[in-house]
C-alpha positions as YAML, in Angstrom:
chain: A
units: angstrom
residues:
- id: 1
  name: MET
  ca: [134.05, 125.14, 108.90]
- id: 2
  name: THR
  ca: [135.06, 124.76, 113.02]
- id: 3
  name: ALA
  ca: [133.49, 123.59, 115.89]
- id: 4
  name: SER
  ca: [135.13, 123.28, 119.41]
- id: 5
  name: GLY
  ca: [133.67, 121.62, 122.14]
- id: 6
  name: SER
  ca: [131.67, 117.67, 122.38]
- id: 7
  name: ALA
  ca: [129.54, 116.85, 120.03]
- id: 8
  name: GLN
  ca: [125.72, 117.16, 119.99]
- id: 9
  name: LEU
  ca: [123.32, 114.36, 119.53]
- id: 10
  name: LEU
  ca: [119.48, 114.78, 118.00]
- id: 11
  name: PHE
  ca: [117.44, 112.41, 117.61]
- id: 12
  name: VAL
  ca: [114.09, 113.15, 115.24]
- id: 13
  name: HIS
  ca: [110.95, 111.24, 115.50]
- id: 14
  name: GLY
  ca: [108.93, 109.91, 112.88]
- id: 15
  name: ILE
  ca: [104.88, 109.38, 112.15]
- id: 16
  name: GLY
  ca: [102.74, 109.09, 115.26]
- id: 17
  name: GLY
  ca: [100.83, 110.13, 117.87]
- id: 18
  name: LEU
  ca: [102.07, 112.91, 120.40]
- id: 19
  name: ARG
  ca: [105.14, 111.81, 122.23]
- id: 20
  name: ASP
  ca: [106.50, 111.61, 125.64]
- id: 21
  name: ALA
  ca: [110.31, 113.35, 125.19]
- id: 22
  name: ASP
  ca: [111.92, 112.31, 127.85]
- id: 23
  name: ARG
  ca: [110.75, 108.57, 128.01]
- id: 24
  name: GLU
  ca: [111.40, 108.49, 124.25]
- id: 25
  name: ARG
  ca: [114.73, 109.94, 124.46]
- id: 26
  name: ARG
  ca: [115.75, 107.44, 127.43]
- id: 27
  name: ALA
  ca: [114.39, 104.87, 124.95]
- id: 28
  name: TRP
  ca: [116.57, 105.64, 122.03]
- id: 29
  name: LEU
  ca: [119.52, 105.66, 124.03]
- id: 30
  name: ASP
  ca: [119.14, 102.85, 126.13]
- id: 31
  name: SER
  ca: [118.95, 101.09, 122.17]
- id: 32
  name: LEU
  ca: [121.73, 102.84, 121.34]
- id: 33
  name: ALA
  ca: [123.28, 101.99, 123.65]
- id: 34
  name: ASP
  ca: [123.03, 98.00, 123.64]
- id: 35
  name: GLY
  ca: [123.70, 98.68, 119.82]
- id: 36
  name: ALA
  ca: [127.03, 99.80, 120.53]
- id: 37
  name: ARG
  ca: [127.71, 97.16, 123.75]
- id: 38
  name: ARG
  ca: [127.48, 94.68, 120.80]
- id: 39
  name: ALA
  ca: [129.02, 96.83, 118.29]
- id: 40
  name: GLY
  ca: [133.17, 95.96, 120.49]
- id: 41
  name: HIS
  ca: [131.80, 100.02, 121.67]
- id: 42
  name: SER
  ca: [131.01, 98.86, 125.76]
- id: 43
  name: ASP
  ca: [133.29, 101.56, 126.69]
- id: 44
  name: ALA
  ca: [131.09, 104.07, 125.25]
- id: 45
  name: VAL
  ca: [127.82, 102.71, 126.88]
- id: 46
  name: SER
  ca: [128.20, 104.46, 130.45]
- id: 47
  name: ARG
  ca: [128.66, 107.58, 128.73]
- id: 48
  name: LEU
  ca: [125.24, 106.81, 126.59]
- id: 49
  name: THR
  ca: [123.22, 105.99, 129.41]
- id: 50
  name: GLN
  ca: [124.27, 108.65, 132.28]
- id: 51
  name: GLY
  ca: [127.73, 111.12, 130.49]
- id: 52
  name: TRP
  ca: [126.00, 112.48, 127.01]
- id: 53
  name: PRO
  ca: [122.47, 112.48, 128.09]
- id: 54
  name: ALA
  ca: [123.00, 116.17, 128.89]
- id: 55
  name: ASP
  ca: [123.86, 116.44, 124.98]
- id: 56
  name: VAL
  ca: [121.09, 114.95, 123.54]
- id: 57
  name: ARG
  ca: [117.82, 116.92, 122.28]
- id: 58
  name: PHE
  ca: [114.49, 114.34, 121.72]
- id: 59
  name: ALA
  ca: [112.88, 116.85, 119.11]
- id: 60
  name: ASP
  ca: [109.76, 116.12, 119.90]
- id: 61
  name: TYR
  ca: [107.37, 117.82, 117.41]
- id: 62
  name: SER
  ca: [104.34, 114.99, 117.28]
- id: 63
  name: ASP
  ca: [101.70, 118.03, 118.59]
- id: 64
  name: LEU
  ca: [101.77, 119.63, 116.38]
- id: 65
  name: PHE
  ca: [99.78, 117.48, 114.20]
- id: 66
  name: LEU
  ca: [97.14, 117.64, 116.47]
- id: 67
  name: ASP
  ca: [96.16, 121.59, 115.51]
- id: 68
  name: ARG
  ca: [94.11, 120.75, 112.25]
- id: 69
  name: GLY
  ca: [90.02, 120.35, 114.44]
- id: 70
  name: ALA
  ca: [89.65, 117.05, 113.11]
- id: 71
  name: GLN
  ca: [86.49, 115.03, 115.04]
- id: 72
  name: GLY
  ca: [86.71, 112.07, 116.76]
- id: 73
  name: ASP
  ca: [90.74, 110.54, 115.68]
- id: 74
  name: THR
  ca: [92.77, 114.12, 115.35]
- id: 75
  name: PHE
  ca: [95.33, 111.59, 113.87]
- id: 76
  name: GLY
  ca: [93.53, 110.36, 111.55]
- id: 77
  name: PRO
  ca: [93.38, 111.39, 107.92]
- id: 78
  name: SER
  ca: [90.73, 113.73, 106.29]
- id: 79
  name: GLN
  ca: [90.05, 113.80, 102.40]
- id: 80
  name: ASN
  ca: [92.00, 116.59, 102.14]
- id: 81
  name: ASP
  ca: [94.72, 113.85, 102.25]
- id: 82
  name: GLU
  ca: [93.39, 111.16, 99.96]
- id: 83
  name: ALA
  ca: [95.26, 112.18, 96.39]
- id: 84
  name: PHE
  ca: [98.97, 112.26, 98.33]
- id: 85
  name: LEU
  ca: [97.67, 109.56, 100.19]
- id: 86
  name: SER
  ca: [96.59, 107.23, 97.22]
- id: 87
  name: ARG
  ca: [100.05, 108.08, 95.77]
- id: 88
  name: LEU
  ca: [101.53, 106.80, 98.36]
- id: 89
  name: VAL
  ca: [99.86, 103.76, 98.79]
- id: 90
  name: ALA
  ca: [100.46, 102.80, 95.04]
- id: 91
  name: GLU
  ca: [104.29, 102.66, 95.65]
- id: 92
  name: LEU
  ca: [103.80, 100.98, 98.37]
- id: 93
  name: THR
  ca: [102.08, 98.67, 96.83]
- id: 94
  name: GLU
  ca: [104.42, 99.00, 93.81]
- id: 95
  name: GLU
  ca: [107.75, 98.59, 95.98]
- id: 96
  name: LEU
  ca: [106.68, 95.19, 97.73]
- id: 97
  name: ALA
  ca: [105.22, 93.63, 94.23]
- id: 98
  name: HIS
  ca: [109.08, 94.67, 92.98]
- id: 99
  name: GLN
  ca: [110.11, 92.55, 96.11]
- id: 100
  name: ALA
  ca: [108.38, 89.31, 95.29]
- id: 101
  name: LEU
  ca: [109.57, 89.55, 92.06]
- id: 102
  name: GLU
  ca: [112.51, 89.49, 93.34]
- id: 103
  name: ARG
  ca: [112.06, 86.92, 95.50]
- id: 104
  name: GLN
  ca: [110.10, 85.05, 93.60]
- id: 105
  name: ALA
  ca: [107.40, 84.72, 96.10]
- id: 106
  name: PRO
  ca: [104.27, 83.48, 95.05]
- id: 107
  name: ASP
  ca: [102.07, 84.06, 97.43]
- id: 108
  name: LEU
  ca: [103.85, 87.51, 98.24]
- id: 109
  name: LEU
  ca: [102.48, 87.95, 94.53]
- id: 110
  name: ARG
  ca: [99.03, 87.13, 94.98]
- id: 111
  name: MET
  ca: [98.14, 89.63, 97.87]
- id: 112
  name: VAL
  ca: [100.43, 92.61, 96.30]
- id: 113
  name: GLU
  ca: [98.16, 92.09, 93.18]
- id: 114
  name: ASN
  ca: [94.76, 91.98, 95.51]
- id: 115
  name: ALA
  ca: [96.46, 95.02, 96.68]
- id: 116
  name: ARG
  ca: [96.60, 96.58, 93.47]
- id: 117
  name: GLN
  ca: [92.83, 95.26, 92.56]
- id: 118
  name: GLN
  ca: [92.12, 97.39, 95.08]
- id: 119
  name: LEU
  ca: [93.45, 100.45, 94.42]
- id: 120
  name: SER
  ca: [91.87, 100.46, 90.62]
- id: 121
  name: ASP
  ca: [88.91, 100.12, 92.34]
- id: 122
  name: GLU
  ca: [89.61, 103.23, 94.15]
- id: 123
  name: GLN
  ca: [89.97, 105.24, 91.51]
- id: 124
  name: THR
  ca: [86.19, 105.03, 90.94]
- id: 125
  name: GLN
  ca: [84.62, 105.82, 93.73]
- id: 126
  name: GLY
  ca: [83.63, 108.95, 94.99]
- id: 127
  name: ILE
  ca: [84.04, 111.40, 97.41]
- id: 128
  name: GLY
  ca: [85.55, 109.91, 101.09]
- id: 129
  name: GLU
  ca: [85.00, 106.70, 99.67]
- id: 130
  name: PRO
  ca: [88.58, 106.50, 98.75]
- id: 131
  name: LEU
  ca: [89.80, 106.74, 102.54]
- id: 132
  name: ARG
  ca: [87.67, 103.33, 103.74]
- id: 133
  name: ILE
  ca: [89.60, 101.59, 100.04]
- id: 134
  name: LEU
  ca: [93.36, 102.62, 100.87]
- id: 135
  name: ALA
  ca: [93.09, 101.88, 104.54]
- id: 136
  name: GLY
  ca: [91.64, 98.32, 103.29]
- id: 137
  name: VAL
  ca: [94.63, 98.51, 100.35]
- id: 138
  name: LEU
  ca: [97.13, 98.46, 103.33]
- id: 139
  name: THR
  ca: [94.91, 96.05, 106.16]
- id: 140
  name: THR
  ca: [95.88, 93.53, 102.70]
- id: 141
  name: LEU
  ca: [99.39, 94.79, 102.86]
- id: 142
  name: LEU
  ca: [100.26, 94.13, 106.80]
- id: 143
  name: GLN
  ca: [98.80, 90.39, 106.09]
- id: 144
  name: ILE
  ca: [102.15, 89.34, 104.38]
- id: 145
  name: PRO
  ca: [103.86, 87.17, 106.71]
- id: 146
  name: GLY
  ca: [107.21, 89.79, 107.43]
- id: 147
  name: LEU
  ca: [105.10, 92.70, 107.86]
- id: 148
  name: ARG
  ca: [102.61, 91.00, 109.94]
- id: 149
  name: ARG
  ca: [105.48, 90.28, 111.95]
- id: 150
  name: ALA
  ca: [106.50, 93.47, 112.14]
- id: 151
  name: ALA
  ca: [103.99, 95.80, 112.28]
- id: 152
  name: GLN
  ca: [103.14, 97.64, 114.87]
- id: 153
  name: TRP
  ca: [99.33, 99.18, 113.48]
- id: 154
  name: ALA
  ca: [96.49, 97.52, 114.82]
- id: 155
  name: SER
  ca: [94.58, 98.16, 111.36]
- id: 156
  name: GLY
  ca: [94.96, 99.40, 108.22]
- id: 157
  name: ARG
  ca: [93.38, 102.95, 109.49]
- id: 158
  name: SER
  ca: [95.79, 103.66, 112.25]
- id: 159
  name: LEU
  ca: [98.73, 102.71, 109.21]
- id: 160
  name: LEU
  ca: [97.22, 105.75, 106.98]
- id: 161
  name: GLY
  ca: [96.07, 108.44, 109.62]
- id: 162
  name: GLN
  ca: [99.99, 107.90, 110.38]
- id: 163
  name: LEU
  ca: [100.90, 108.11, 106.93]
- id: 164
  name: SER
  ca: [99.04, 111.06, 105.90]
- id: 165
  name: GLN
  ca: [101.07, 113.14, 108.75]
- id: 166
  name: VAL
  ca: [103.49, 113.19, 105.56]
- id: 167
  name: GLY
  ca: [101.58, 114.74, 103.68]
- id: 168
  name: ARG
  ca: [99.99, 117.04, 105.72]
- id: 169
  name: TYR
  ca: [104.16, 118.09, 106.49]
- id: 170
  name: LEU
  ca: [104.76, 118.22, 102.87]
- id: 171
  name: GLY
  ca: [101.69, 119.64, 101.34]
- id: 172
  name: ARG
  ca: [103.48, 123.75, 103.57]
- id: 173
  name: GLY
  ca: [100.05, 124.87, 104.89]
- id: 174
  name: GLU
  ca: [98.42, 124.99, 108.35]
- id: 175
  name: PRO
  ca: [99.41, 127.90, 108.91]
- id: 176
  name: ASP
  ca: [99.44, 129.54, 112.65]
- id: 177
  name: GLY
  ca: [98.10, 133.05, 114.36]
- id: 178
  name: GLY
  ca: [101.30, 133.92, 112.91]
- id: 179
  name: GLY
  ca: [101.31, 133.00, 109.52]
- id: 180
  name: ARG
  ca: [104.09, 130.08, 109.88]
- id: 181
  name: CYS
  ca: [103.10, 126.87, 108.14]
- id: 182
  name: LEU
  ca: [103.19, 123.42, 109.52]
- id: 183
  name: ASP
  ca: [106.45, 123.00, 107.86]
- id: 184
  name: THR
  ca: [108.25, 125.32, 109.27]
- id: 185
  name: ARG
  ca: [107.13, 124.88, 112.28]
- id: 186
  name: VAL
  ca: [108.02, 121.42, 112.26]
- id: 187
  name: ARG
  ca: [111.40, 122.56, 111.07]
- id: 188
  name: ASP
  ca: [111.85, 124.98, 113.92]
- id: 189
  name: ARG
  ca: [111.09, 123.14, 116.47]
- id: 190
  name: VAL
  ca: [113.49, 120.05, 115.47]
- id: 191
  name: LEU
  ca: [116.43, 123.08, 114.95]
- id: 192
  name: ARG
  ca: [115.30, 124.69, 118.61]
- id: 193
  name: GLY
  ca: [118.51, 125.06, 120.76]
- id: 194
  name: LEU
  ca: [121.09, 123.61, 118.76]
- id: 195
  name: ASP
  ca: [124.88, 125.31, 119.46]
- id: 196
  name: PRO
  ca: [126.02, 125.67, 115.29]
- id: 197
  name: GLY
  ca: [129.29, 126.38, 117.29]
- id: 198
  name: ARG
  ca: [129.72, 122.88, 118.18]
- id: 199
  name: PRO
  ca: [129.88, 119.18, 115.54]
- id: 200
  name: LEU
  ca: [126.46, 117.61, 115.72]
- id: 201
  name: VAL
  ca: [125.52, 113.96, 114.86]
- id: 202
  name: VAL
  ca: [121.53, 113.97, 113.63]
- id: 203
  name: VAL
  ca: [119.37, 110.26, 113.79]
- id: 204
  name: ALA
  ca: [116.39, 110.36, 112.29]
- id: 205
  name: HIS
  ca: [113.50, 108.38, 111.96]
- id: 206
  name: SER
  ca: [110.48, 108.18, 109.29]
- id: 207
  name: LEU
  ca: [108.95, 111.03, 108.99]
- id: 208
  name: GLY
  ca: [111.76, 112.66, 110.70]
- id: 209
  name: THR
  ca: [114.04, 111.85, 107.90]
- id: 210
  name: VAL
  ca: [112.14, 114.10, 105.31]
- id: 211
  name: VAL
  ca: [111.86, 117.29, 108.64]
- id: 212
  name: ALA
  ca: [116.18, 116.80, 108.90]
- id: 213
  name: PHE
  ca: [117.15, 116.72, 105.13]
- id: 214
  name: GLU
  ca: [114.93, 119.91, 104.56]
- id: 215
  name: ALA
  ca: [116.22, 121.70, 108.41]
- id: 216
  name: LEU
  ca: [119.77, 120.65, 107.95]
- id: 217
  name: GLN
  ca: [119.40, 122.93, 104.39]
- id: 218
  name: HIS
  ca: [119.49, 126.10, 106.55]
- id: 219
  name: TYR
  ca: [121.70, 124.73, 109.31]
- id: 220
  name: SER
  ca: [124.70, 127.25, 109.65]
- id: 221
  name: GLY
  ca: [127.40, 124.57, 112.48]
- id: 222
  name: PRO
  ca: [128.96, 121.23, 111.36]
- id: 223
  name: VAL
  ca: [126.99, 117.69, 110.66]
- id: 224
  name: ARG
  ca: [129.24, 115.47, 111.54]
- id: 225
  name: LEU
  ca: [127.24, 112.32, 111.20]
- id: 226
  name: LEU
  ca: [123.62, 111.99, 109.61]
- id: 227
  name: ILE
  ca: [121.94, 108.81, 110.23]
- id: 228
  name: THR
  ca: [118.61, 108.20, 108.42]
- id: 229
  name: LEU
  ca: [116.22, 105.35, 109.32]
- id: 230
  name: GLY
  ca: [113.28, 103.23, 107.59]
- id: 231
  name: SER
  ca: [113.25, 106.56, 105.33]
- id: 232
  name: PRO
  ca: [110.38, 107.76, 102.64]
- id: 233
  name: LEU
  ca: [112.06, 110.33, 101.11]
- id: 234
  name: ALA
  ca: [113.20, 108.72, 97.97]
- id: 235
  name: THR
  ca: [109.20, 107.34, 97.37]
- id: 236
  name: ALA
  ca: [108.89, 109.11, 94.04]
- id: 237
  name: THR
  ca: [105.45, 110.78, 93.18]
- id: 238
  name: ALA
  ca: [104.44, 110.97, 96.59]
- id: 239
  name: VAL
  ca: [107.64, 112.38, 98.75]
- id: 240
  name: LEU
  ca: [111.00, 113.24, 96.44]
- id: 241
  name: HIS
  ca: [109.49, 115.86, 93.90]
- id: 242
  name: ARG
  ca: [108.12, 117.80, 96.78]
- id: 243
  name: ILE
  ca: [110.87, 118.36, 98.95]
- id: 244
  name: HIS
  ca: [112.89, 121.01, 99.13]
- id: 245
  name: PRO
  ca: [115.70, 121.83, 97.95]
- id: 246
  name: ARG
  ca: [114.31, 120.82, 94.05]
- id: 247
  name: PRO
  ca: [116.57, 118.91, 92.49]
- id: 248
  name: PRO
  ca: [117.37, 117.05, 96.24]
- id: 249
  name: ARG
  ca: [120.65, 117.71, 97.81]
- id: 250
  name: THR
  ca: [122.29, 116.38, 100.68]
- id: 251
  name: PRO
  ca: [122.26, 119.37, 103.05]
- id: 252
  name: GLU
  ca: [125.84, 121.43, 102.31]
- id: 253
  name: PRO
  ca: [126.78, 121.01, 106.68]
- id: 254
  name: VAL
  ca: [126.60, 116.97, 106.28]
- id: 255
  name: GLU
  ca: [130.46, 115.27, 106.57]
- id: 256
  name: ARG
  ca: [128.88, 111.79, 106.60]
- id: 257
  name: TRP
  ca: [125.30, 110.47, 105.83]
- id: 258
  name: LEU
  ca: [124.76, 106.69, 106.35]
- id: 259
  name: ASN
  ca: [120.90, 105.65, 104.98]
- id: 260
  name: PHE
  ca: [119.23, 102.48, 106.62]
- id: 261
  name: TRP
  ca: [115.87, 100.42, 105.71]
- id: 262
  name: ASP
  ca: [114.53, 96.94, 106.47]
- id: 263
  name: ARG
  ca: [113.15, 95.18, 103.79]
- id: 264
  name: ASP
  ca: [109.95, 94.99, 106.03]
- id: 265
  name: ASP
  ca: [109.70, 97.61, 106.89]
- id: 266
  name: ILE
  ca: [106.08, 98.83, 104.84]
- id: 267
  name: VAL
  ca: [106.58, 102.78, 105.22]
- id: 268
  name: VAL
  ca: [110.46, 102.34, 103.16]
- id: 269
  name: CYS
  ca: [110.16, 103.11, 98.74]
- id: 270
  name: ARG
  ca: [112.80, 103.06, 96.90]
- id: 271
  name: PRO
  ca: [115.74, 102.36, 100.15]
- id: 272
  name: ARG
  ca: [118.50, 103.79, 97.72]
- id: 273
  name: ILE
  ca: [118.00, 106.72, 98.36]
- id: 274
  name: GLN
  ca: [121.83, 108.06, 96.86]
- id: 275
  name: ASP
  ca: [120.55, 106.88, 93.43]
- id: 276
  name: TRP
  ca: [117.80, 109.90, 93.60]
- id: 277
  name: MET
  ca: [120.18, 112.51, 95.28]
- id: 278
  name: LEU
  ca: [122.59, 115.42, 94.12]
- id: 279
  name: PRO
  ca: [126.04, 115.53, 96.26]
- id: 280
  name: ASN
  ca: [127.26, 119.01, 98.02]
- id: 281
  name: ARG
  ca: [129.78, 120.95, 97.17]
- id: 282
  name: ALA
  ca: [131.78, 118.20, 99.35]
- id: 283
  name: GLY
  ca: [130.94, 115.21, 97.72]
- id: 284
  name: VAL
  ca: [128.27, 114.11, 100.34]
- id: 285
  name: LEU
  ca: [126.40, 111.36, 99.67]
- id: 286
  name: PRO
  ca: [123.39, 109.18, 101.37]
- id: 287
  name: ASP
  ca: [125.43, 105.36, 101.73]
- id: 288
  name: SER
  ca: [122.64, 103.25, 101.77]
- id: 289
  name: HIS
  ca: [122.93, 99.63, 103.95]
- id: 290
  name: ARG
  ca: [120.37, 96.87, 104.70]
- id: 291
  name: VAL
  ca: [119.26, 96.20, 108.21]
- id: 292
  name: ASP
  ca: [117.26, 92.62, 108.87]
- id: 293
  name: SER
  ca: [115.17, 92.92, 112.07]
- id: 294
  name: ASP
  ca: [114.11, 89.87, 113.69]
- id: 295
  name: GLY
  ca: [110.52, 89.98, 115.54]
- id: 296
  name: ILE
  ca: [107.94, 92.77, 115.99]
- id: 297
  name: TRP
  ca: [107.45, 96.09, 115.41]
- id: 298
  name: VAL
  ca: [110.06, 97.07, 113.06]
- id: 299
  name: HIS
  ca: [109.29, 100.32, 112.38]
- id: 300
  name: THR
  ca: [110.32, 101.64, 115.25]
- id: 301
  name: ALA
  ca: [113.50, 103.59, 115.72]
- id: 302
  name: THR
  ca: [114.87, 101.69, 118.61]
- id: 303
  name: LYS
  ca: [114.67, 98.70, 116.62]
- id: 304
  name: TYR
  ca: [117.16, 99.98, 114.43]
- id: 305
  name: LEU
  ca: [119.33, 101.87, 116.83]
- id: 306
  name: ARG
  ca: [120.25, 98.17, 118.31]
- id: 307
  name: GLN
  ca: [121.41, 97.35, 114.97]
- id: 308
  name: THR
  ca: [125.71, 97.31, 115.39]
- id: 309
  name: ALA
  ca: [125.45, 98.03, 112.01]
- id: 310
  name: VAL
  ca: [123.71, 101.24, 113.33]
- id: 311
  name: ALA
  ca: [125.02, 102.18, 116.28]
- id: 312
  name: GLY
  ca: [128.69, 101.84, 115.75]
- id: 313
  name: PRO
  ca: [129.15, 104.62, 114.01]
- id: 314
  name: VAL
  ca: [127.28, 106.89, 115.61]
- id: 315
  name: VAL
  ca: [129.20, 105.71, 118.80]
- id: 316
  name: GLU
  ca: [131.74, 106.42, 116.99]
- id: 317
  name: ALA
  ca: [131.25, 110.13, 115.77]
- id: 318
  name: LEU
  ca: [130.26, 111.12, 119.33]
- id: 319
  name: LYS
  ca: [133.92, 110.19, 120.35]
- id: 320
  name: ARG
  ca: [135.94, 112.35, 117.52]
...
């Protein structure tokens, strides 16, 4: 496939509240510029902050999660989300148990066992009660030292509400007046305005990695690089078995796929996505790398973008 013109850069956000697309586009670019500078691409910093932005889109679909009509916290979970959230929280807990054994960390294992016990209690509760218990499980997990330092959520309930967005997207429901379901509207929002005649670089975060993965299955232009950050794609029963296509396969337009995960990012399970993905016809599989972010709020795109391992390949792909 032949493409001409400068590369496009597409940012795809993840879970969270309403976004200010212009402000976040700038924040993501500034973080990318910081990572590029430390990666030895100082020549690209001014282009990132002044030149390339004309070719940069921040795909904002956050408002589409406001239309449930729920009372109170419009981003909060409902009873319709219980089954998905129960599976997801259980998988998050088991991943942390695996890490506790791998690290030989008895204190961590005790906290995970506490969460496991709460999950077993959740199976015996009445309607509506599981959400309270699941929020308690997440509150327990967020007390784990690495996660406590890294988490940007005030409580397990706030995290639970944002995780429910993943289930809503994968639920393939909530049609609008024209019969277009939520997941279709989200993907359309992401692909809107792209030029298939020019190469594309995609940086997707969290839920955005699921959205980008599915959206690019229907994209006709060349994708020079796909970067996924803090992805839940390989979370087996909760996410992996529900994404399209089945079995999951690298989107055909993708020429290179780099996946990055942080051990203290609670949203990430089974970080080595390549173990659960088929290659596209060009043989492309995701190449997973662990990064370590010091400080707080690990599960943010800006934390990942400041990593030299992330910023370097993005800048190089844009320069080609």
